[in-house]
Amino acid sequence: LAKTTQPISMDSYEGQEVNITCSHNNIATNDYITWYQQFPSQGPRFIIQGYKTKVTNEVASLFIPADRKSSTLSLPRVSLSDTAVYYCLVGEAPGGGSYIPTFGRGTSLIVHP
Amino acid sequence: DADVTQTPRNRITKTGKRIMLECSQTKGHDRMYWYRQDPGLGLRLIYYSFDVKDINKGEISDGYSVSRQAQAKFSLSLESAIPNQTALYFCATSDSGGPTGELFFGEGSRLTVL
């Protein structure tokens, strides 16, 4: 399994763009990069997934360089409600195969007024 | 109604008691998982099941057992609860045939062992 490394915590202010970087130096050819968001006392929820280059949806953007050894989750103009823990996962998808979703400690983002 | 339902949502018990946490899903997914969350430690995988006849240990299975009674049901048991099993437990499902392998989580079961 590809091991991921993220900052433990980050602070930001309302209206700013937040970029959270995840390192995954031993990512495999078939691996995708998936980010989840978790609010206190709730289960994580899927935010975005990508394989290479850039992916954007209504919540976030995901930037993946050509070597795929890292990825950056970008949250535009954060609000207080974006305060949460963000997890980066690496593994096979779609189809799943033998992929076992493994969460690290994630990055705790606190957005200040 | 939630797609992934966990019961009970909260439970306080005593050391040595047997506890069962139940998970049921209406998403028709084949894969189900039990995770444990402790403050500041993220989620750790206890057991997972890729289909009804497939049960696998995760990274922290000691002291736990599971049963996959049907595709829709996956139960976690603590045969003899101890205080360091006090935690927030999450059940999740995923579809091996889905486009992203996305996990869908229940609302969690908070267990306190005194």
PDB file of N, CA, C and O in Angstrom, chain A residues 24-25 27-33 50-52 64-71:
ATOM      1  N   HIS A  24       2.941  10.958  -1.516  1.00  0.00           N
ATOM      2  CA  HIS A  24       2.744   9.507  -1.696  1.00  0.00           C
ATOM      3  C   HIS A  24       3.811   9.023  -2.660  1.00  0.00           C
ATOM      4  O   HIS A  24       3.533   8.723  -3.822  1.00  0.00           O
ATOM      5  N   ASN A  25       5.037   8.936  -2.158  1.00  0.00           N
ATOM      6  CA  ASN A  25       6.197   8.679  -2.998  1.00  0.00           C
ATOM      7  C   ASN A  25       6.173   7.325  -3.687  1.00  0.00           C
ATOM      8  O   ASN A  25       6.765   7.160  -4.751  1.00  0.00           O
ATOM      9  N   ILE A  27       3.538   5.600  -4.855  1.00  0.00           N
ATOM     10  CA  ILE A  27       2.246   5.347  -5.510  1.00  0.00           C
ATOM     11  C   ILE A  27       2.457   4.412  -6.694  1.00  0.00           C
ATOM     12  O   ILE A  27       3.448   4.518  -7.429  1.00  0.00           O
ATOM     13  N   ALA A  28       1.524   3.474  -6.864  1.00  0.00           N
ATOM     14  CA  ALA A  28       1.632   2.492  -7.941  1.00  0.00           C
ATOM     15  C   ALA A  28       0.899   2.972  -9.188  1.00  0.00           C
ATOM     16  O   ALA A  28       0.050   3.862  -9.132  1.00  0.00           O
ATOM     17  N   THR A  29       1.212   2.341 -10.292  1.00  0.00           N
ATOM     18  CA  THR A  29       0.650   2.751 -11.583  1.00  0.00           C
ATOM     19  C   THR A  29      -0.875   2.740 -11.579  1.00  0.00           C
ATOM     20  O   THR A  29      -1.508   3.612 -12.163  1.00  0.00           O
ATOM     21  N   ASN A  30      -1.476   1.755 -10.917  1.00  0.00           N
ATOM     22  CA  ASN A  30      -2.937   1.623 -10.926  1.00  0.00           C
ATOM     23  C   ASN A  30      -3.628   2.430  -9.831  1.00  0.00           C
ATOM     24  O   ASN A  30      -4.853   2.403  -9.733  1.00  0.00           O
ATOM     25  N   ASP A  31      -2.880   3.115  -9.014  1.00  0.00           N
ATOM     26  CA  ASP A  31      -3.466   3.820  -7.880  1.00  0.00           C
ATOM     27  C   ASP A  31      -4.101   5.146  -8.277  1.00  0.00           C
ATOM     28  O   ASP A  31      -3.556   5.900  -9.093  1.00  0.00           O
ATOM     29  N   TYR A  32      -5.228   5.418  -7.636  1.00  0.00           N
ATOM     30  CA  TYR A  32      -5.887   6.711  -7.719  1.00  0.00           C
ATOM     31  C   TYR A  32      -5.694   7.443  -6.384  1.00  0.00           C
ATOM     32  O   TYR A  32      -5.353   6.831  -5.377  1.00  0.00           O
ATOM     33  N   ILE A  33      -5.922   8.727  -6.386  1.00  0.00           N
ATOM     34  CA  ILE A  33      -5.800   9.550  -5.184  1.00  0.00           C
ATOM     35  C   ILE A  33      -7.187  10.070  -4.836  1.00  0.00           C
ATOM     36  O   ILE A  33      -7.864  10.671  -5.685  1.00  0.00           O
ATOM     37  N   GLY A  50      -8.763  11.658  -8.216  1.00  0.00           N
ATOM     38  CA  GLY A  50      -8.078  11.899  -9.476  1.00  0.00           C
ATOM     39  C   GLY A  50      -6.973  10.907  -9.722  1.00  0.00           C
ATOM     40  O   GLY A  50      -6.538  10.199  -8.796  1.00  0.00           O
ATOM     41  N   TYR A  51      -6.507  10.877 -10.965  1.00  0.00           N
ATOM     42  CA  TYR A  51      -5.393  10.005 -11.324  1.00  0.00           C
ATOM     43  C   TYR A  51      -4.161  10.836 -11.728  1.00  0.00           C
ATOM     44  O   TYR A  51      -3.046  10.541 -11.307  1.00  0.00           O
ATOM     45  N   LYS A  52      -4.400  11.849 -12.550  1.00  0.00           N
ATOM     46  CA  LYS A  52      -3.297  12.731 -12.938  1.00  0.00           C
ATOM     47  C   LYS A  52      -3.849  14.098 -13.329  1.00  0.00           C
ATOM     48  O   LYS A  52      -5.062  14.271 -13.468  1.00  0.00           O
ATOM     49  N   ILE A  64      -2.450  17.129  -9.427  1.00  0.00           N
ATOM     50  CA  ILE A  64      -1.542  15.995  -9.357  1.00  0.00           C
ATOM     51  C   ILE A  64      -0.435  16.208 -10.389  1.00  0.00           C
ATOM     52  O   ILE A  64      -0.715  16.278 -11.597  1.00  0.00           O
ATOM     53  N   PRO A  65       0.826  16.330  -9.946  1.00  0.00           N
ATOM     54  CA  PRO A  65       1.911  16.557 -10.898  1.00  0.00           C
ATOM     55  C   PRO A  65       2.185  15.298 -11.711  1.00  0.00           C
ATOM     56  O   PRO A  65       1.675  14.214 -11.402  1.00  0.00           O
ATOM     57  N   ALA A  66       3.000  15.457 -12.724  1.00  0.00           N
ATOM     58  CA  ALA A  66       3.251  14.365 -13.665  1.00  0.00           C
ATOM     59  C   ALA A  66       3.842  13.134 -12.985  1.00  0.00           C
ATOM     60  O   ALA A  66       3.509  12.008 -13.350  1.00  0.00           O
ATOM     61  N   ASP A  67       4.697  13.318 -11.990  1.00  0.00           N
ATOM     62  CA  ASP A  67       5.301  12.154 -11.346  1.00  0.00           C
ATOM     63  C   ASP A  67       4.364  11.494 -10.337  1.00  0.00           C
ATOM     64  O   ASP A  67       4.662  10.409  -9.833  1.00  0.00           O
ATOM     65  N   ARG A  68       3.260  12.111 -10.027  1.00  0.00           N
ATOM     66  CA  ARG A  68       2.195  11.602  -9.145  1.00  0.00           C
ATOM     67  C   ARG A  68       2.685  11.271  -7.744  1.00  0.00           C
ATOM     68  O   ARG A  68       2.007  10.573  -6.988  1.00  0.00           O
ATOM     69  N   LYS A  69       3.819  11.777  -7.334  1.00  0.00           N
ATOM     70  CA  LYS A  69       4.337  11.472  -6.004  1.00  0.00           C
ATOM     71  C   LYS A  69       3.753  12.361  -4.918  1.00  0.00           C
ATOM     72  O   LYS A  69       4.048  12.201  -3.726  1.00  0.00           O
ATOM     73  N   SER A  70       2.925  13.293  -5.324  1.00  0.00           N
ATOM     74  CA  SER A  70       2.228  14.128  -4.364  1.00  0.00           C
ATOM     75  C   SER A  70       0.926  14.592  -5.002  1.00  0.00           C
ATOM     76  O   SER A  70       0.727  14.434  -6.213  1.00  0.00           O
ATOM     77  N   SER A  71       0.059  15.157  -4.195  1.00  0.00           N
ATOM     78  CA  SER A  71      -1.166  15.755  -4.721  1.00  0.00           C
ATOM     79  C   SER A  71      -1.548  16.901  -3.794  1.00  0.00           C
ATOM     80  O   SER A  71      -1.163  16.916  -2.619  1.00  0.00           O
TER      81      SER A  71
END
